[in-house]
Each structure stands twice: as C-alpha cells, then as structure tokens.
PDB file of C-alpha atoms in Angstrom:
ATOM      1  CA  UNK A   1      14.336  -0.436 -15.477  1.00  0.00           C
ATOM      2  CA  UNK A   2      16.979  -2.785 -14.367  1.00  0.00           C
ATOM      3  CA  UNK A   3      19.416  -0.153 -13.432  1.00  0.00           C
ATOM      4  CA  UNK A   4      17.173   1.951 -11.678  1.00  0.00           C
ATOM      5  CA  UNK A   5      16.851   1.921  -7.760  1.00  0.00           C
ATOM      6  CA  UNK A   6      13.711   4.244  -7.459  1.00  0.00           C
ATOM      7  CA  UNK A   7      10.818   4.555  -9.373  1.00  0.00           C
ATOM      8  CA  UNK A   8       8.341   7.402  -8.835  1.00  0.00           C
ATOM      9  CA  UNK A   9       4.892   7.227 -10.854  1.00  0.00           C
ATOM     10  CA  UNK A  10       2.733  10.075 -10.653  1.00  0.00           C
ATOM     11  CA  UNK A  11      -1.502   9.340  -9.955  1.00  0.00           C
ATOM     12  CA  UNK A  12      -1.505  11.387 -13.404  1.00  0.00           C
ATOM     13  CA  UNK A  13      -0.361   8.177 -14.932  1.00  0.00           C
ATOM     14  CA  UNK A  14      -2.717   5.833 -13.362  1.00  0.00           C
ATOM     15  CA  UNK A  15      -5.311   7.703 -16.285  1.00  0.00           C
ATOM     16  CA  UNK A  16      -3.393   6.869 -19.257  1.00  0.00           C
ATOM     17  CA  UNK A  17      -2.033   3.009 -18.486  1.00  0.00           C
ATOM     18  CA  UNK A  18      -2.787   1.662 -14.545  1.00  0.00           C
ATOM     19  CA  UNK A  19      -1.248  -2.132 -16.139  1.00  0.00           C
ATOM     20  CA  UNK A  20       2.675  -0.582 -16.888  1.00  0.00           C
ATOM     21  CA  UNK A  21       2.518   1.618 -13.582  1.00  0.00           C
ATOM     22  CA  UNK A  22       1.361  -2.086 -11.844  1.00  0.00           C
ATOM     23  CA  UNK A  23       4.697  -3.524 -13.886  1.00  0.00           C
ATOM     24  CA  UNK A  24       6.979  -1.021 -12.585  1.00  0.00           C
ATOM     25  CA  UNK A  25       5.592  -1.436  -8.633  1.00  0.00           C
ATOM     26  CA  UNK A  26       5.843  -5.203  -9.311  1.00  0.00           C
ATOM     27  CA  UNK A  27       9.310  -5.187 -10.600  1.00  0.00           C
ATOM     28  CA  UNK A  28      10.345  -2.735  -7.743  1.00  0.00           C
ATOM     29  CA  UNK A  29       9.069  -4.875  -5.206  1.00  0.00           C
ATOM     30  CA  UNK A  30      10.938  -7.731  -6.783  1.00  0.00           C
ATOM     31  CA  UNK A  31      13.993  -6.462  -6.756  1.00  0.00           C
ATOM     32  CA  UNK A  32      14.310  -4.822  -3.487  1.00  0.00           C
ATOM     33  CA  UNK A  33      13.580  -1.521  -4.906  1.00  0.00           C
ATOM     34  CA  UNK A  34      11.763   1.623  -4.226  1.00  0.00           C
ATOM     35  CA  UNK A  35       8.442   2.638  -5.267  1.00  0.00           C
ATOM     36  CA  UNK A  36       6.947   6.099  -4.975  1.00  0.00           C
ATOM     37  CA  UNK A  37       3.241   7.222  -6.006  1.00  0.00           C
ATOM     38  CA  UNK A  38       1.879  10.640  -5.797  1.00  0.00           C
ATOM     39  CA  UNK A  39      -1.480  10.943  -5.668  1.00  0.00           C
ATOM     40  CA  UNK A  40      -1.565  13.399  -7.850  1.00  0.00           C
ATOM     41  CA  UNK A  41      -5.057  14.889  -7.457  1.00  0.00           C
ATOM     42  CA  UNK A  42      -7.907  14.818  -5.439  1.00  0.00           C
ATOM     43  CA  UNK A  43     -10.010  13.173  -8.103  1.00  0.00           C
ATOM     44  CA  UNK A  44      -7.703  10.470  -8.731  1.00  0.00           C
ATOM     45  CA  UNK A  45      -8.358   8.410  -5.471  1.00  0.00           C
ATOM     46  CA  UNK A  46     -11.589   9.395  -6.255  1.00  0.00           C
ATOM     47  CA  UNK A  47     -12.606   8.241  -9.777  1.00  0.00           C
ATOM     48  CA  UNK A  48      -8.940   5.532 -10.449  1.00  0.00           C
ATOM     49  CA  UNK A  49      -9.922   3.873  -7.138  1.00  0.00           C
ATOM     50  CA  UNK A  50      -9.609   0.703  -8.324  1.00  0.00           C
ATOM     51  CA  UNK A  51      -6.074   1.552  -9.995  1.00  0.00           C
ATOM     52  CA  UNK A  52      -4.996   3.356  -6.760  1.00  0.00           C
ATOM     53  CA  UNK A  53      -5.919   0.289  -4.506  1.00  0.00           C
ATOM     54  CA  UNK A  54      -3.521  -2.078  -6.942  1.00  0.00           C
ATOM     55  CA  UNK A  55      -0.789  -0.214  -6.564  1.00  0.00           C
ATOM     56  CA  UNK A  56      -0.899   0.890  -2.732  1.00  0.00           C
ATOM     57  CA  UNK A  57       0.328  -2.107  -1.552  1.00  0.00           C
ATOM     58  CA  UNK A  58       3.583  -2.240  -3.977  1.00  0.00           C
ATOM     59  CA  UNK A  59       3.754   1.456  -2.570  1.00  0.00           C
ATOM     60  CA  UNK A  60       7.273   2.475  -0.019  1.00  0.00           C
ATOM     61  CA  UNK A  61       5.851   5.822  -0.068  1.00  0.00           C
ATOM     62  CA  UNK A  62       3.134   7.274  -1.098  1.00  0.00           C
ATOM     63  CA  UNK A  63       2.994  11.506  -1.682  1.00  0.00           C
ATOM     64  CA  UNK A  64      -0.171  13.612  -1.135  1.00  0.00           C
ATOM     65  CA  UNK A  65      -0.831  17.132  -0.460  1.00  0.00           C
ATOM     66  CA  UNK A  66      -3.773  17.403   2.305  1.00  0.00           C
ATOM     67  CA  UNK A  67      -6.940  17.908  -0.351  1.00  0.00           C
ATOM     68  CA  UNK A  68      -5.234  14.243  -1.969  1.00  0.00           C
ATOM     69  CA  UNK A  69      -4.922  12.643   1.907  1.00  0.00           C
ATOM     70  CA  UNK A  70      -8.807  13.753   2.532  1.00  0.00           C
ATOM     71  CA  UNK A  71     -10.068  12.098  -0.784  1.00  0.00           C
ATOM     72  CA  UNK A  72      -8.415   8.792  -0.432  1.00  0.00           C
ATOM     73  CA  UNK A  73      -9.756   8.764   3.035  1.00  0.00           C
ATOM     74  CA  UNK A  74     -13.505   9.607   1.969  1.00  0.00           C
ATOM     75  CA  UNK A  75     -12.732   6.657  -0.919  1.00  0.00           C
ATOM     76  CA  UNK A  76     -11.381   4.554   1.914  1.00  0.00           C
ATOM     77  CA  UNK A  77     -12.980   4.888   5.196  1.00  0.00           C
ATOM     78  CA  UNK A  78      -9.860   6.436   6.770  1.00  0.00           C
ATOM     79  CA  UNK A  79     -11.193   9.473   7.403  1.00  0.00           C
ATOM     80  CA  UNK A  80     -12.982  12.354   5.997  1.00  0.00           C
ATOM     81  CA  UNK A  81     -11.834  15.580   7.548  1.00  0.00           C
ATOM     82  CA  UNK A  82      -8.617  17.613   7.771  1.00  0.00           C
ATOM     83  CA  UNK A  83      -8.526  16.650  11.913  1.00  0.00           C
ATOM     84  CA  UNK A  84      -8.477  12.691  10.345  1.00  0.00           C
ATOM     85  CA  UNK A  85      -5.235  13.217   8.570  1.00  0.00           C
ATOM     86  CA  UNK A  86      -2.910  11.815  11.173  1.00  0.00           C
ATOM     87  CA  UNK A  87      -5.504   8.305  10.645  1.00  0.00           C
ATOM     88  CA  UNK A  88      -5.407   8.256   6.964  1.00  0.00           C
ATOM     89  CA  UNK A  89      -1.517   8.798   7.211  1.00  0.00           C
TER      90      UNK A  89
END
C-alpha cells in the first residue's frame, strides 16, 4: 500500500471486513492519497450504514449508479426521489 497512489474499495467489501477498508481510507488520507468507494448496491447504504458513514468522510470520490444515490439518500435524509439527486450529490 505504500506505493500505491489510488485506492478504490468497492461497497461489496464493506460486507466481508468494514475495519481493513477503514485502514486503507485512513492510510490514503494520510498520505495525501486518493480514495474511491463505490457504493456498490442499493442495499449496502441501506443495511452497512454504519460502515458506509465511517468511510464517507475518508472518501475523494465516491461512485453510485442512481438506484445507489436514492438509497443513501433515504438512509441519510438527502433525499428520496430521482428529482433529489442533484441534493444527495
């Protein structure tokens, strides 16, 4: 991980081991270095709240398609619709 200058972790992961995704965000931010998360899926916002909320703040970017951008929204009082997307953006 020392050598590497972007780290991408999908919300797949955030099922299997939330603390080494939290490592790799941590070390990124750190050292200066970029952190990408996908969402993944609509239930992962959803039921891995908890894990997504630790990690969006170590997050440069964060991926979503729109059903992924509506469910963190519903989790997160951003919005709830597809005419809210611009607001949970």
């Amino acid at each position: 991980i020392e050598r590497a200058r972007v780290f991408y972790s999908s919300g797949f992961f955030l099922t299997v081991s939330p603390p080494s995704a939290l490592h790799i965000a941590k070390h990124a931010c750190a050292h200066n270095k970029t952190y990408v998360m996908s969402l993944g899926a609509p239930f992962i916002p959803q039921f891995f709240t908890d894990a997504v909320n630790m990690l969006l703040p170590y997050a440069d970017y964060v991926v979503g398609n729109e059903h992924e951008a509506i469910a963190l929204g519903q989790k997160f009082g951003f919005g709830t619709t597809q005419d809210d997307l611009v607001q949970i953006g």
